[in-house]
C-alpha atoms as a PDB file:
ATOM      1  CA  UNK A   1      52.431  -8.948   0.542  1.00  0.00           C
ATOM      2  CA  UNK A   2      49.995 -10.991   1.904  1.00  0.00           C
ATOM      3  CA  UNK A   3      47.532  -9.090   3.002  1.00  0.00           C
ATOM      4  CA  UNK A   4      47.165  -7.745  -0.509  1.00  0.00           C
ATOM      5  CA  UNK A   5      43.126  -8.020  -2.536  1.00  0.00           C
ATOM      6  CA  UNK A   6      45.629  -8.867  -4.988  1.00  0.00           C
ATOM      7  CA  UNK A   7      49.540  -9.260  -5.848  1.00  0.00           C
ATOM      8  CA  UNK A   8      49.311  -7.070  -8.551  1.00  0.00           C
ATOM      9  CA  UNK A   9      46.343  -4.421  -8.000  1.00  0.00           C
ATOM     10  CA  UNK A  10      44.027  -3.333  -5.168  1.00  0.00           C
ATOM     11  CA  UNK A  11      44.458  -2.010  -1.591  1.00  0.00           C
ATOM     12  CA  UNK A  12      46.166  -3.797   0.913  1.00  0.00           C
ATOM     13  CA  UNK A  13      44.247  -4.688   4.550  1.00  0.00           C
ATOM     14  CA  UNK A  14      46.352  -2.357   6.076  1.00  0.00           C
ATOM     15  CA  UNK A  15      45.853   0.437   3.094  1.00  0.00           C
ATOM     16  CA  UNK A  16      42.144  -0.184   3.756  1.00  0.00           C
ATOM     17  CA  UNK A  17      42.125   0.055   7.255  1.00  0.00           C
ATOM     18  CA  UNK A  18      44.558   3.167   7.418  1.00  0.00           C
ATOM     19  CA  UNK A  19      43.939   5.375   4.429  1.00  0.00           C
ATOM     20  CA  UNK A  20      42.523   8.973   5.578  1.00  0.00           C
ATOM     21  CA  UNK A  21      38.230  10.083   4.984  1.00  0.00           C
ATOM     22  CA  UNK A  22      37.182  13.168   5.646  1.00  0.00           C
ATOM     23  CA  UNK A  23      33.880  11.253   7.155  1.00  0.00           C
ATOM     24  CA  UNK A  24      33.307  11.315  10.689  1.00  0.00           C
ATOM     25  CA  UNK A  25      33.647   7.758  12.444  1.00  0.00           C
ATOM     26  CA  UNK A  26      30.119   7.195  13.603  1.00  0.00           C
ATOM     27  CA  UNK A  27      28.714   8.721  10.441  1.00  0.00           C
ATOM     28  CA  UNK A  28      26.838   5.562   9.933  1.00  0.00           C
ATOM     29  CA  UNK A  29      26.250   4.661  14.091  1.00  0.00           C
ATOM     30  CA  UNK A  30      22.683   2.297  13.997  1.00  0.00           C
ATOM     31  CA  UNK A  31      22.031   2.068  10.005  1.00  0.00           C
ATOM     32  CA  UNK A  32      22.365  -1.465   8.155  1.00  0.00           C
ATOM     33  CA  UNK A  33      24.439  -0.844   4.580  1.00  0.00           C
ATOM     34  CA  UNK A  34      23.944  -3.955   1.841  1.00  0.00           C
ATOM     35  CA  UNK A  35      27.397  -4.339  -0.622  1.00  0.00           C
ATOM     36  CA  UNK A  36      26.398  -6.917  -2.995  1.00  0.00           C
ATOM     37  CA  UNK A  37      29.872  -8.344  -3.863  1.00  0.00           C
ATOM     38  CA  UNK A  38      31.318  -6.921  -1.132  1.00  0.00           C
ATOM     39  CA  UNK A  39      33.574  -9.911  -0.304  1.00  0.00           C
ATOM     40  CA  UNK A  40      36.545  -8.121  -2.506  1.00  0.00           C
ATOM     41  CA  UNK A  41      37.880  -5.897  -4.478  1.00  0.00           C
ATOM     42  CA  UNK A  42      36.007  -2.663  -5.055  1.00  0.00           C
ATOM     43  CA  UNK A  43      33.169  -3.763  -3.067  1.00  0.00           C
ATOM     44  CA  UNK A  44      35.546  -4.921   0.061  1.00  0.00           C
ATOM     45  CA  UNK A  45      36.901  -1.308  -0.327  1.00  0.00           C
ATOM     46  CA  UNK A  46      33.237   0.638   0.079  1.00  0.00           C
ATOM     47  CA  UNK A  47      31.990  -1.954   2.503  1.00  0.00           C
ATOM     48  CA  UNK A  48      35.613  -1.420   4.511  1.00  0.00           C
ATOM     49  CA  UNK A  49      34.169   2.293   4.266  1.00  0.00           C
ATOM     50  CA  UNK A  50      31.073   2.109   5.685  1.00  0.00           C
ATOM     51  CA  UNK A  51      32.599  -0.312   8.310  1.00  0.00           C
ATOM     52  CA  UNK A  52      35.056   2.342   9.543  1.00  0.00           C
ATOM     53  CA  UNK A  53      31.695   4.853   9.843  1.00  0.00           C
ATOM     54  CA  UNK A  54      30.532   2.306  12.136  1.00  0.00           C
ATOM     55  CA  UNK A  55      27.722   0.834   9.547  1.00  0.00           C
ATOM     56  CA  UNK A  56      26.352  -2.516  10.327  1.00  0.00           C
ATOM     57  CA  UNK A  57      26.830  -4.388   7.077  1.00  0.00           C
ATOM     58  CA  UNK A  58      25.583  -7.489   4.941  1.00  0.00           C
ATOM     59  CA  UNK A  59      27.392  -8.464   1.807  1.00  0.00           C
ATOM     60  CA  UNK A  60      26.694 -10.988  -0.284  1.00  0.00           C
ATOM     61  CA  UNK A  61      28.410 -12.687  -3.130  1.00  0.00           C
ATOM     62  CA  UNK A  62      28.633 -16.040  -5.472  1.00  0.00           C
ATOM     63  CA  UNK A  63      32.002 -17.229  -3.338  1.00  0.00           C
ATOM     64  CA  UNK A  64      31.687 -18.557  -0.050  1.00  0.00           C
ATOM     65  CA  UNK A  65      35.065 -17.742   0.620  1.00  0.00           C
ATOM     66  CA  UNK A  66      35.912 -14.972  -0.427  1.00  0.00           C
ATOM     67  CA  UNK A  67      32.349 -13.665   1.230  1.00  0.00           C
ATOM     68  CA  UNK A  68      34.144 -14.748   5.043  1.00  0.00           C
ATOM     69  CA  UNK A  69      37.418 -13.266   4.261  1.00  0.00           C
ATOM     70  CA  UNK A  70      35.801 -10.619   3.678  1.00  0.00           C
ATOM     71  CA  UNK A  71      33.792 -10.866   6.366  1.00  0.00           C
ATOM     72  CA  UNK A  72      36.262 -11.369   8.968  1.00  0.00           C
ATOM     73  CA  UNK A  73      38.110  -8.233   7.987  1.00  0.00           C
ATOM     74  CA  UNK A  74      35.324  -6.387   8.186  1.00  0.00           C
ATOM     75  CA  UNK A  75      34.335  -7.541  11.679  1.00  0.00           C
ATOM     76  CA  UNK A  76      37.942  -6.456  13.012  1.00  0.00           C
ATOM     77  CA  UNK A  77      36.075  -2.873  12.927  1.00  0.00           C
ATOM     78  CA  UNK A  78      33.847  -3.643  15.540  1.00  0.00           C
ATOM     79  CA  UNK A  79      30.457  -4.238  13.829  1.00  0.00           C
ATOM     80  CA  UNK A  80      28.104  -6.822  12.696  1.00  0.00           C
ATOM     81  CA  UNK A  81      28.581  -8.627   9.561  1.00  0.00           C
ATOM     82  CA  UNK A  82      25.946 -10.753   7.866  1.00  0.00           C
ATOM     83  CA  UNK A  83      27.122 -12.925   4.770  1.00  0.00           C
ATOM     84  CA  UNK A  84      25.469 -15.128   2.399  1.00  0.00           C
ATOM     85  CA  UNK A  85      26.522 -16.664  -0.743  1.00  0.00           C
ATOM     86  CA  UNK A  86      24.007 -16.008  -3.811  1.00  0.00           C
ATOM     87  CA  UNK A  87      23.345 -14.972  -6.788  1.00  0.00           C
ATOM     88  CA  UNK A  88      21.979 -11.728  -7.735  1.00  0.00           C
ATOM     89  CA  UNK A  89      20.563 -13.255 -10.908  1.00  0.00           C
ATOM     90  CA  UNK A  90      18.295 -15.055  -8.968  1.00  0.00           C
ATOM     91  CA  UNK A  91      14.981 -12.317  -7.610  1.00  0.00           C
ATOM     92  CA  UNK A  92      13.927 -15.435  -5.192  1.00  0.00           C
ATOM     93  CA  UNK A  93      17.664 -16.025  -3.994  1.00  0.00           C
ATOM     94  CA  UNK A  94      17.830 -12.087  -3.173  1.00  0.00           C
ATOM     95  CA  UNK A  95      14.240 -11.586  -2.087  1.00  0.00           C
ATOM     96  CA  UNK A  96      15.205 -13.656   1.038  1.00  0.00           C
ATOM     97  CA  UNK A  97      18.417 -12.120   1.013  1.00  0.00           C
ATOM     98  CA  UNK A  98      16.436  -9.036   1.920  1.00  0.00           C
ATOM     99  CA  UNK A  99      13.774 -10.663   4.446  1.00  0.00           C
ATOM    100  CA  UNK A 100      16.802 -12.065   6.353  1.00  0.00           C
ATOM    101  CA  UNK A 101      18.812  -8.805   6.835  1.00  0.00           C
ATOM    102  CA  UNK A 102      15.200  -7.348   8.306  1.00  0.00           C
ATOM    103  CA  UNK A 103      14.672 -10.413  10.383  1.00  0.00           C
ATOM    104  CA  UNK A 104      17.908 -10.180  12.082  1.00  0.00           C
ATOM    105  CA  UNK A 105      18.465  -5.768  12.171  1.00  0.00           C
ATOM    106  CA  UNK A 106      15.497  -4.694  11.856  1.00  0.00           C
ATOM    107  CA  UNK A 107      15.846  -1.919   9.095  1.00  0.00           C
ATOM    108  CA  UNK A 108      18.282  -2.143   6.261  1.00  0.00           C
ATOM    109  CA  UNK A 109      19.616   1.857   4.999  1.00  0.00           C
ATOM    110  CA  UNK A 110      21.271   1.677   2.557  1.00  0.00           C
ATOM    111  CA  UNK A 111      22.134  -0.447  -0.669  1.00  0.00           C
ATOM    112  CA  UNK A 112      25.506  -0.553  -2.413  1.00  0.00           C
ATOM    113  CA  UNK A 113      25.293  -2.515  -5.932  1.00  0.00           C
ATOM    114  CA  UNK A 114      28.432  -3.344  -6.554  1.00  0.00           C
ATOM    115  CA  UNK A 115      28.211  -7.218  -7.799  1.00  0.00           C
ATOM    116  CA  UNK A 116      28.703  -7.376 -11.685  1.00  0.00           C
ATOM    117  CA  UNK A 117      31.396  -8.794 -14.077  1.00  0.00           C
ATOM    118  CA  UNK A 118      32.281  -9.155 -17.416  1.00  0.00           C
ATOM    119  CA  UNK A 119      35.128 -10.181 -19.872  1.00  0.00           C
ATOM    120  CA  UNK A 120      37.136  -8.141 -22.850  1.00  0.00           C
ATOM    121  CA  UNK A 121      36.359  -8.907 -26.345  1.00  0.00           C
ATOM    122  CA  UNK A 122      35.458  -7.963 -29.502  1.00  0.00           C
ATOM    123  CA  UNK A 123      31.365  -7.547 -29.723  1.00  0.00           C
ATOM    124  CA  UNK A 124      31.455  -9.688 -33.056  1.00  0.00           C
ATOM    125  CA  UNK A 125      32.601 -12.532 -31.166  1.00  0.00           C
ATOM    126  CA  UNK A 126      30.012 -12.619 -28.055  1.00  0.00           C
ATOM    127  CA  UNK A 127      28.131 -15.571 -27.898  1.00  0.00           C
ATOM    128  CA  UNK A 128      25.000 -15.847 -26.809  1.00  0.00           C
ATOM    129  CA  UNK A 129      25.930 -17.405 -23.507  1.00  0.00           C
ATOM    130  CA  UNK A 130      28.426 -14.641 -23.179  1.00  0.00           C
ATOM    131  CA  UNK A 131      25.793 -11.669 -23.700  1.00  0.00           C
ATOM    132  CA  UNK A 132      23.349 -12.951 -21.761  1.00  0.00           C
ATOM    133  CA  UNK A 133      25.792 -13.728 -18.425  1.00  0.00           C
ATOM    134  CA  UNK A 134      26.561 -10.010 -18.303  1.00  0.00           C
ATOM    135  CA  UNK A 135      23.623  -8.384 -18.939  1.00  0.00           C
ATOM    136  CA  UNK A 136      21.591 -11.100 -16.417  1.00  0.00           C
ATOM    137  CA  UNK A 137      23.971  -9.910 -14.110  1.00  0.00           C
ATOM    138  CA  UNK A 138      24.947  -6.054 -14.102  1.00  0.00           C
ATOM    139  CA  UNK A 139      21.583  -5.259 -15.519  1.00  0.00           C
ATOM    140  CA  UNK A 140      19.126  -7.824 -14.523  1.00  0.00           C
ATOM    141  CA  UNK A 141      20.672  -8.764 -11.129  1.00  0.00           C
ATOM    142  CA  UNK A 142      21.067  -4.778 -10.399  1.00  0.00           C
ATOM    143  CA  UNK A 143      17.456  -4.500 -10.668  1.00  0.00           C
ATOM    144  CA  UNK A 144      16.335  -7.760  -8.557  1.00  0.00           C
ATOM    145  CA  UNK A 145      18.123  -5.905  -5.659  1.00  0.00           C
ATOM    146  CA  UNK A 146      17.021  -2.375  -6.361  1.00  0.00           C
ATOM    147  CA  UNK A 147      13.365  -3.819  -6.382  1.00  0.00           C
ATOM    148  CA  UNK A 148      13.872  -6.112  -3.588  1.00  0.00           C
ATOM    149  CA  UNK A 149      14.814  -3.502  -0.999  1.00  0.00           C
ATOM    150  CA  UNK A 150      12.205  -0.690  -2.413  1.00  0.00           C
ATOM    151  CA  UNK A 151       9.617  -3.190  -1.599  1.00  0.00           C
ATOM    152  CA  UNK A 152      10.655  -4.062   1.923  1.00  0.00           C
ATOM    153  CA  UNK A 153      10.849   0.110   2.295  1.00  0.00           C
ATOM    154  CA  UNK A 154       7.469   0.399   0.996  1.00  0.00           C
ATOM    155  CA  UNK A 155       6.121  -2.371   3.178  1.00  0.00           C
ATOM    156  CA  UNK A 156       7.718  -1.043   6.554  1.00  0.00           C
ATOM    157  CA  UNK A 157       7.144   2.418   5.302  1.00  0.00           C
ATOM    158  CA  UNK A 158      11.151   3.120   6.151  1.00  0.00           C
ATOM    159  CA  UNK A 159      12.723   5.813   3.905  1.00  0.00           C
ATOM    160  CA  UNK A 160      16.429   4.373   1.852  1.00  0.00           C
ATOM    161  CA  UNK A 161      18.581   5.088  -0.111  1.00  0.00           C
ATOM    162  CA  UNK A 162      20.243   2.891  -3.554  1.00  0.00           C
ATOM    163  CA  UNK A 163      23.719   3.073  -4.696  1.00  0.00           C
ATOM    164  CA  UNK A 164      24.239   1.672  -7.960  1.00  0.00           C
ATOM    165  CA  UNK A 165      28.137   0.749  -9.293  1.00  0.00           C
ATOM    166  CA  UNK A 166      27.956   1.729 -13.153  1.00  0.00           C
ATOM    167  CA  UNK A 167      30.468   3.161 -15.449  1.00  0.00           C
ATOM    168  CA  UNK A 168      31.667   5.063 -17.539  1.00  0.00           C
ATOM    169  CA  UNK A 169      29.653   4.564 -20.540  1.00  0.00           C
ATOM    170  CA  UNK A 170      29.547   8.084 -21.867  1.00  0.00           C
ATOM    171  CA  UNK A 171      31.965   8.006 -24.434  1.00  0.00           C
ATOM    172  CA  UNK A 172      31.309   4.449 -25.427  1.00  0.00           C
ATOM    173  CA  UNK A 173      33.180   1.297 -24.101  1.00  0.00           C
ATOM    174  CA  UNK A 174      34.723  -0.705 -26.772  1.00  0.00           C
ATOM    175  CA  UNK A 175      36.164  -3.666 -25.983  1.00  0.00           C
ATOM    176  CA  UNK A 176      33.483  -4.502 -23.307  1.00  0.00           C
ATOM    177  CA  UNK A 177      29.836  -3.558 -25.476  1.00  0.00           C
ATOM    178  CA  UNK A 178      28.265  -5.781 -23.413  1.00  0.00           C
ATOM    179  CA  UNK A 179      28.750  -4.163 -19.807  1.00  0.00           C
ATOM    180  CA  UNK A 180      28.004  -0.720 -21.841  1.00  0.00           C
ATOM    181  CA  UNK A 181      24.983  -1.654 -22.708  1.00  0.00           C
ATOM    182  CA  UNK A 182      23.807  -3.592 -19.005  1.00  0.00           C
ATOM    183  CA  UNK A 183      25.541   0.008 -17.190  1.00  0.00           C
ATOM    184  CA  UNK A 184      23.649   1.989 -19.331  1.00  0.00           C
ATOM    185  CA  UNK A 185      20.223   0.323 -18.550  1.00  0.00           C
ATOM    186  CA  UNK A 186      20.956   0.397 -15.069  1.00  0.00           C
ATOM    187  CA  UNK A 187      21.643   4.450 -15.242  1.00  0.00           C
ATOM    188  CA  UNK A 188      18.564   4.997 -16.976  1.00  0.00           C
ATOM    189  CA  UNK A 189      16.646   2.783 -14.856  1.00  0.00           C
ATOM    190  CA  UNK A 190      17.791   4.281 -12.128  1.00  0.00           C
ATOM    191  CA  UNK A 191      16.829   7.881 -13.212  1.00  0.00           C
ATOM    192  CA  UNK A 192      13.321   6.775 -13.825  1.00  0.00           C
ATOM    193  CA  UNK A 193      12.760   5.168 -10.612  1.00  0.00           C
ATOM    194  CA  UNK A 194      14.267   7.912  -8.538  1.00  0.00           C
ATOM    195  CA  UNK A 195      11.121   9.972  -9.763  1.00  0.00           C
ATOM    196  CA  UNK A 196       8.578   6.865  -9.270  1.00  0.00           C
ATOM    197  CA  UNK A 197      10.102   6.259  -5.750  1.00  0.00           C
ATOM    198  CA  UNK A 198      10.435   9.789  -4.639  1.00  0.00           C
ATOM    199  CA  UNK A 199       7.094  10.136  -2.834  1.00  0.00           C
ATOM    200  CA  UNK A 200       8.266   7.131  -0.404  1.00  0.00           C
ATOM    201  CA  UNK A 201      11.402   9.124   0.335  1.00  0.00           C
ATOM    202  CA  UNK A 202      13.798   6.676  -1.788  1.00  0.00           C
ATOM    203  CA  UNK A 203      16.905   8.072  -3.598  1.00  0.00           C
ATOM    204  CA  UNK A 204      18.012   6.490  -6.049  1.00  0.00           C
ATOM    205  CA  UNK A 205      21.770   7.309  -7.585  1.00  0.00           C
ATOM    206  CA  UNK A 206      24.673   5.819  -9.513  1.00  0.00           C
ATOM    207  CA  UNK A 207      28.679   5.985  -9.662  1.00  0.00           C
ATOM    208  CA  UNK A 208      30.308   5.729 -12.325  1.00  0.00           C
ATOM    209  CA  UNK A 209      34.290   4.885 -12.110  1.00  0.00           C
ATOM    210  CA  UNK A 210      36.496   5.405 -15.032  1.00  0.00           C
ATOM    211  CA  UNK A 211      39.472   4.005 -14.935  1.00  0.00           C
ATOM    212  CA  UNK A 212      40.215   3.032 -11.308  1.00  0.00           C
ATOM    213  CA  UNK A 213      42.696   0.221  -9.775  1.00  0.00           C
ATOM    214  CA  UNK A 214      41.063  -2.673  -8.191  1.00  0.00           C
ATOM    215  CA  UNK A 215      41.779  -6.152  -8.380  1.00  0.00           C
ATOM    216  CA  UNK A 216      39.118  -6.335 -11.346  1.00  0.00           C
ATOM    217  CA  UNK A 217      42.319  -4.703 -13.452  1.00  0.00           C
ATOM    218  CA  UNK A 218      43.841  -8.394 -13.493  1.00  0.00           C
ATOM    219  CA  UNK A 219      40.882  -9.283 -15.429  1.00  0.00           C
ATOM    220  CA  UNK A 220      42.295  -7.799 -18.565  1.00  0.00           C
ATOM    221  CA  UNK A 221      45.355  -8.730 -20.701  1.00  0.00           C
ATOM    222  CA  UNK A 222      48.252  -6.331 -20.373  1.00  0.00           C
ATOM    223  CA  UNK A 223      47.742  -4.496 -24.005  1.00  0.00           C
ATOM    224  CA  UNK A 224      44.533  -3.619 -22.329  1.00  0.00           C
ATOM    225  CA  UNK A 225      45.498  -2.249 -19.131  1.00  0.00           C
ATOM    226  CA  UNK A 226      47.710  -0.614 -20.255  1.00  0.00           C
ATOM    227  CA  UNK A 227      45.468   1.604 -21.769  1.00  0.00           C
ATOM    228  CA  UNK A 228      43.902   2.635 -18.359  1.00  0.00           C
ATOM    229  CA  UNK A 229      46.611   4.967 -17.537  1.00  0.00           C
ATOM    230  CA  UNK A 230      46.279   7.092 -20.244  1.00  0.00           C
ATOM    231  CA  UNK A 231      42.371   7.387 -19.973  1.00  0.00           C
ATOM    232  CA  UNK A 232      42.161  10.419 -18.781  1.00  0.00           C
ATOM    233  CA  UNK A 233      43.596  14.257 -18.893  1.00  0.00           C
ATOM    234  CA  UNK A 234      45.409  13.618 -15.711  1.00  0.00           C
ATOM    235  CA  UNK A 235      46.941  10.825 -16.945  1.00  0.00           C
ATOM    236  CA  UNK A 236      47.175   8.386 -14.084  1.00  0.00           C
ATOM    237  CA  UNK A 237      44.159   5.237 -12.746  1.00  0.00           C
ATOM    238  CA  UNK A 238      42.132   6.491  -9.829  1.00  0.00           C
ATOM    239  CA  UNK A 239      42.381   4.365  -6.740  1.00  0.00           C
ATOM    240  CA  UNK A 240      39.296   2.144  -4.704  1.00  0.00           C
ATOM    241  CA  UNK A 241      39.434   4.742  -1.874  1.00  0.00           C
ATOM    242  CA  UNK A 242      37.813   7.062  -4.215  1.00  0.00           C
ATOM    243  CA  UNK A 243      35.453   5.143  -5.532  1.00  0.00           C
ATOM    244  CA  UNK A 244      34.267   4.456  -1.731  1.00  0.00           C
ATOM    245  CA  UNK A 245      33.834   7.636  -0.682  1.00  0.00           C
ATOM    246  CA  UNK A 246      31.935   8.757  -3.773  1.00  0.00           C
ATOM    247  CA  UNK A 247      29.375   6.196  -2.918  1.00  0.00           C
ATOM    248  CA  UNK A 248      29.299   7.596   1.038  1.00  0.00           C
ATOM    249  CA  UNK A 249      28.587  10.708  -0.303  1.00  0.00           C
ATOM    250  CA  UNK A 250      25.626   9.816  -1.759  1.00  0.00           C
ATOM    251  CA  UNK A 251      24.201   7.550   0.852  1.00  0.00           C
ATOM    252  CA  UNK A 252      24.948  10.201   3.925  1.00  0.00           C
ATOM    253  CA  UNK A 253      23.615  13.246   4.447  1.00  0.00           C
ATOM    254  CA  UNK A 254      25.829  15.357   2.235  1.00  0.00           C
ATOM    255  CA  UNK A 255      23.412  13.646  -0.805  1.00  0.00           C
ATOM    256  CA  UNK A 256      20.315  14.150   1.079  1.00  0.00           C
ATOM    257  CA  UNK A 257      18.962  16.532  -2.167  1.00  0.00           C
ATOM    258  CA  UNK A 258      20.839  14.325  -4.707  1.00  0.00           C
ATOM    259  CA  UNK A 259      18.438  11.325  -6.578  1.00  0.00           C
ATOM    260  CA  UNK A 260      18.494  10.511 -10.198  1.00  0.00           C
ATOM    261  CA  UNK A 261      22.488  11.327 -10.482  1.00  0.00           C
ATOM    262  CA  UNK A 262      25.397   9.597 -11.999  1.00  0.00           C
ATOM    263  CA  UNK A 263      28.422  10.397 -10.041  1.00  0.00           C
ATOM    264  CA  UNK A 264      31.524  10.319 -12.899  1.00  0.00           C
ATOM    265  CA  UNK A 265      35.254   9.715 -10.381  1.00  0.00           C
ATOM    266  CA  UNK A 266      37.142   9.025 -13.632  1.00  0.00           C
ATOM    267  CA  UNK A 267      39.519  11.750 -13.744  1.00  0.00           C
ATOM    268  CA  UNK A 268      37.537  13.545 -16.851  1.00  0.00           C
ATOM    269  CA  UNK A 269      38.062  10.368 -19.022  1.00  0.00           C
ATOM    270  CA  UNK A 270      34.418  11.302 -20.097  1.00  0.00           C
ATOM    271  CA  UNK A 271      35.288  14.234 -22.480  1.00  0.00           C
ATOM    272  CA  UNK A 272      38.644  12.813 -23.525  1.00  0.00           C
ATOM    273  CA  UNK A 273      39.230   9.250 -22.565  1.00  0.00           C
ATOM    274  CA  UNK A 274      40.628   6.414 -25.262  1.00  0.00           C
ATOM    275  CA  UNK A 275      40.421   3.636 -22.656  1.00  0.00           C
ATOM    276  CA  UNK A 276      40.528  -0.242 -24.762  1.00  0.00           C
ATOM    277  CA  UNK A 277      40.291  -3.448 -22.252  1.00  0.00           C
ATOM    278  CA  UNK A 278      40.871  -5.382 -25.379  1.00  0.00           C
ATOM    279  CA  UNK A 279      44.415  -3.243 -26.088  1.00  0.00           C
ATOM    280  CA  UNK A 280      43.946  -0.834 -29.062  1.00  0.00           C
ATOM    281  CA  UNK A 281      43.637  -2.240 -32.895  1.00  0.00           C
ATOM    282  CA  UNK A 282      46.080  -1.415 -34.918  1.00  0.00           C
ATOM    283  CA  UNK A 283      43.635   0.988 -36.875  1.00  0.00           C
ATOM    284  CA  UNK A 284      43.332   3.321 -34.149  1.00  0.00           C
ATOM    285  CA  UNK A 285      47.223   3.116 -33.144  1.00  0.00           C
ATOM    286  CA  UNK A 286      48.334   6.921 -33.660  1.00  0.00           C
ATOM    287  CA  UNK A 287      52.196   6.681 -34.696  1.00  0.00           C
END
């Protein structure tokens, strides 16, 4: 398999390039889309998206090479691809990010906040290194880019539209405190901006996956994933595909009244869900 995001979990290329939307090809003909991490996994699979809708893209990410793999997939669409390695932790490091994308296009469209990361374990054991790397990134580094590109909008006076990768924090996320905590600041702050930015036509919204295959499963030990499955009242993992065209609904036209929303795709794990990255304690094993 190797044209697999991963041996073990993930879309293949071809799955990628092949797999059925109900979007019309040139759905995105002329705009610019940002995927922050969009070298792999889930964010290869919603860039791959908008690259199919004929979206002019720039993706950025911490590793170079993953960024041009990416990349060069990507191109094989037929559209421009912009890369550059960064951190989002950095505002400076992402302000240019920004001032380069409307050097070279023009406009930028649409942003897709996908970079973020963190690791399973127990919240008594976080160190302070360890809490700080995820929230600096899924919270902190969420916001540098939200800000970044509502800035550029308000300069130009061009109308946009944010995307922001979350999860599903409803029901708690033990296991992985730390991510609950940095997802759940970036939902609220992205409710409260959608009403400060409304006036210069900015929508602001989130997605939330549950449990949903991506390469980012091999993250966890296999007492944790195993858990995924069983998540969820349907009883199976979603897939990146939908995950990818949650976020194109929201950043086409079909989510032109939509700002201030959390899209849940987690197959109702948020009113029954018992999902543990960690695998389950023995105290809450039911015989």
């Amino acid at each position: 398999m190797s044209d697999t995001v991963n041996p073990v979990f993930g879309f293949a290329e071809a799955e990628l390039r092949e797999t059925p939307t109900i979007y019309s090809p040139d759905l995105f003909k002329g705009q610019v889309v940002v995927v922050s991490g969009g070298g792999g996994g889930l964010g290869r699979a919603i860039a791959t998206l908008f690259a199919r809708l004929g979206a002019t893209l720039a993706i950025c990410g911490r590793n170079e090479e993953k960024l041009e793999s990416g990349a060069e997939f990507l191109r094989s669409f037929g559209g421009e691809v912009l890369t550059r390695q960064l951190t989002i932790r950095d505002p400076e490091q992402v302000a240019a990010f920004v001032d380069e994308i409307h050097e070279r296009f023009g406009r930028l469209d649409v942003l897709v906040n996908n970079a973020g990361g963190q690791f399973p374990q127990p919240a008594i054991d976080y160190t302070v290194k360890g809490w700080n790397a995820v929230i600096d990134t899924n919270l902190n580094g969420t916001w540098w880019m939200m800000q970044a590109v509502a800035k550029k909008w308000v300069e130009t006076g061009q109308q946009g539209n944010i995307v922001s990768i979350v999860a599903d924090i409803w029901r708690g996320m033990p296991g992985i405190a730390h991510t609950c905590a940095a997802r759940a600041g970036v939902i609220y702050l992205s409710k409260s901006v959608a009403v400060e930015w409304a006036p210069n036509g900015i929508r602001v919204n989130c997605v939330a996956p549950g449990c949903c295959e991506s390469s980012g499963f091999a993250n966890y030990p296999p007492e944790g994933s195993a858990t995924f499955k069983e998540s969820n009242p349907m009883r199976r993992a979603g897939d990146e595909w939908d995950i990818a065209e949650g976020v194109v609904y929201l950043a086409a036209p079909s989510g032109k009244f939509v700002t201030g929303e959390v899209l849940n795709i987690d197959g109702g794990q948020q009113m029954w869900g018992d999902p543990w990255p960690t695998g389950r304690p023995d105290y809450f094993k039911i015989d």
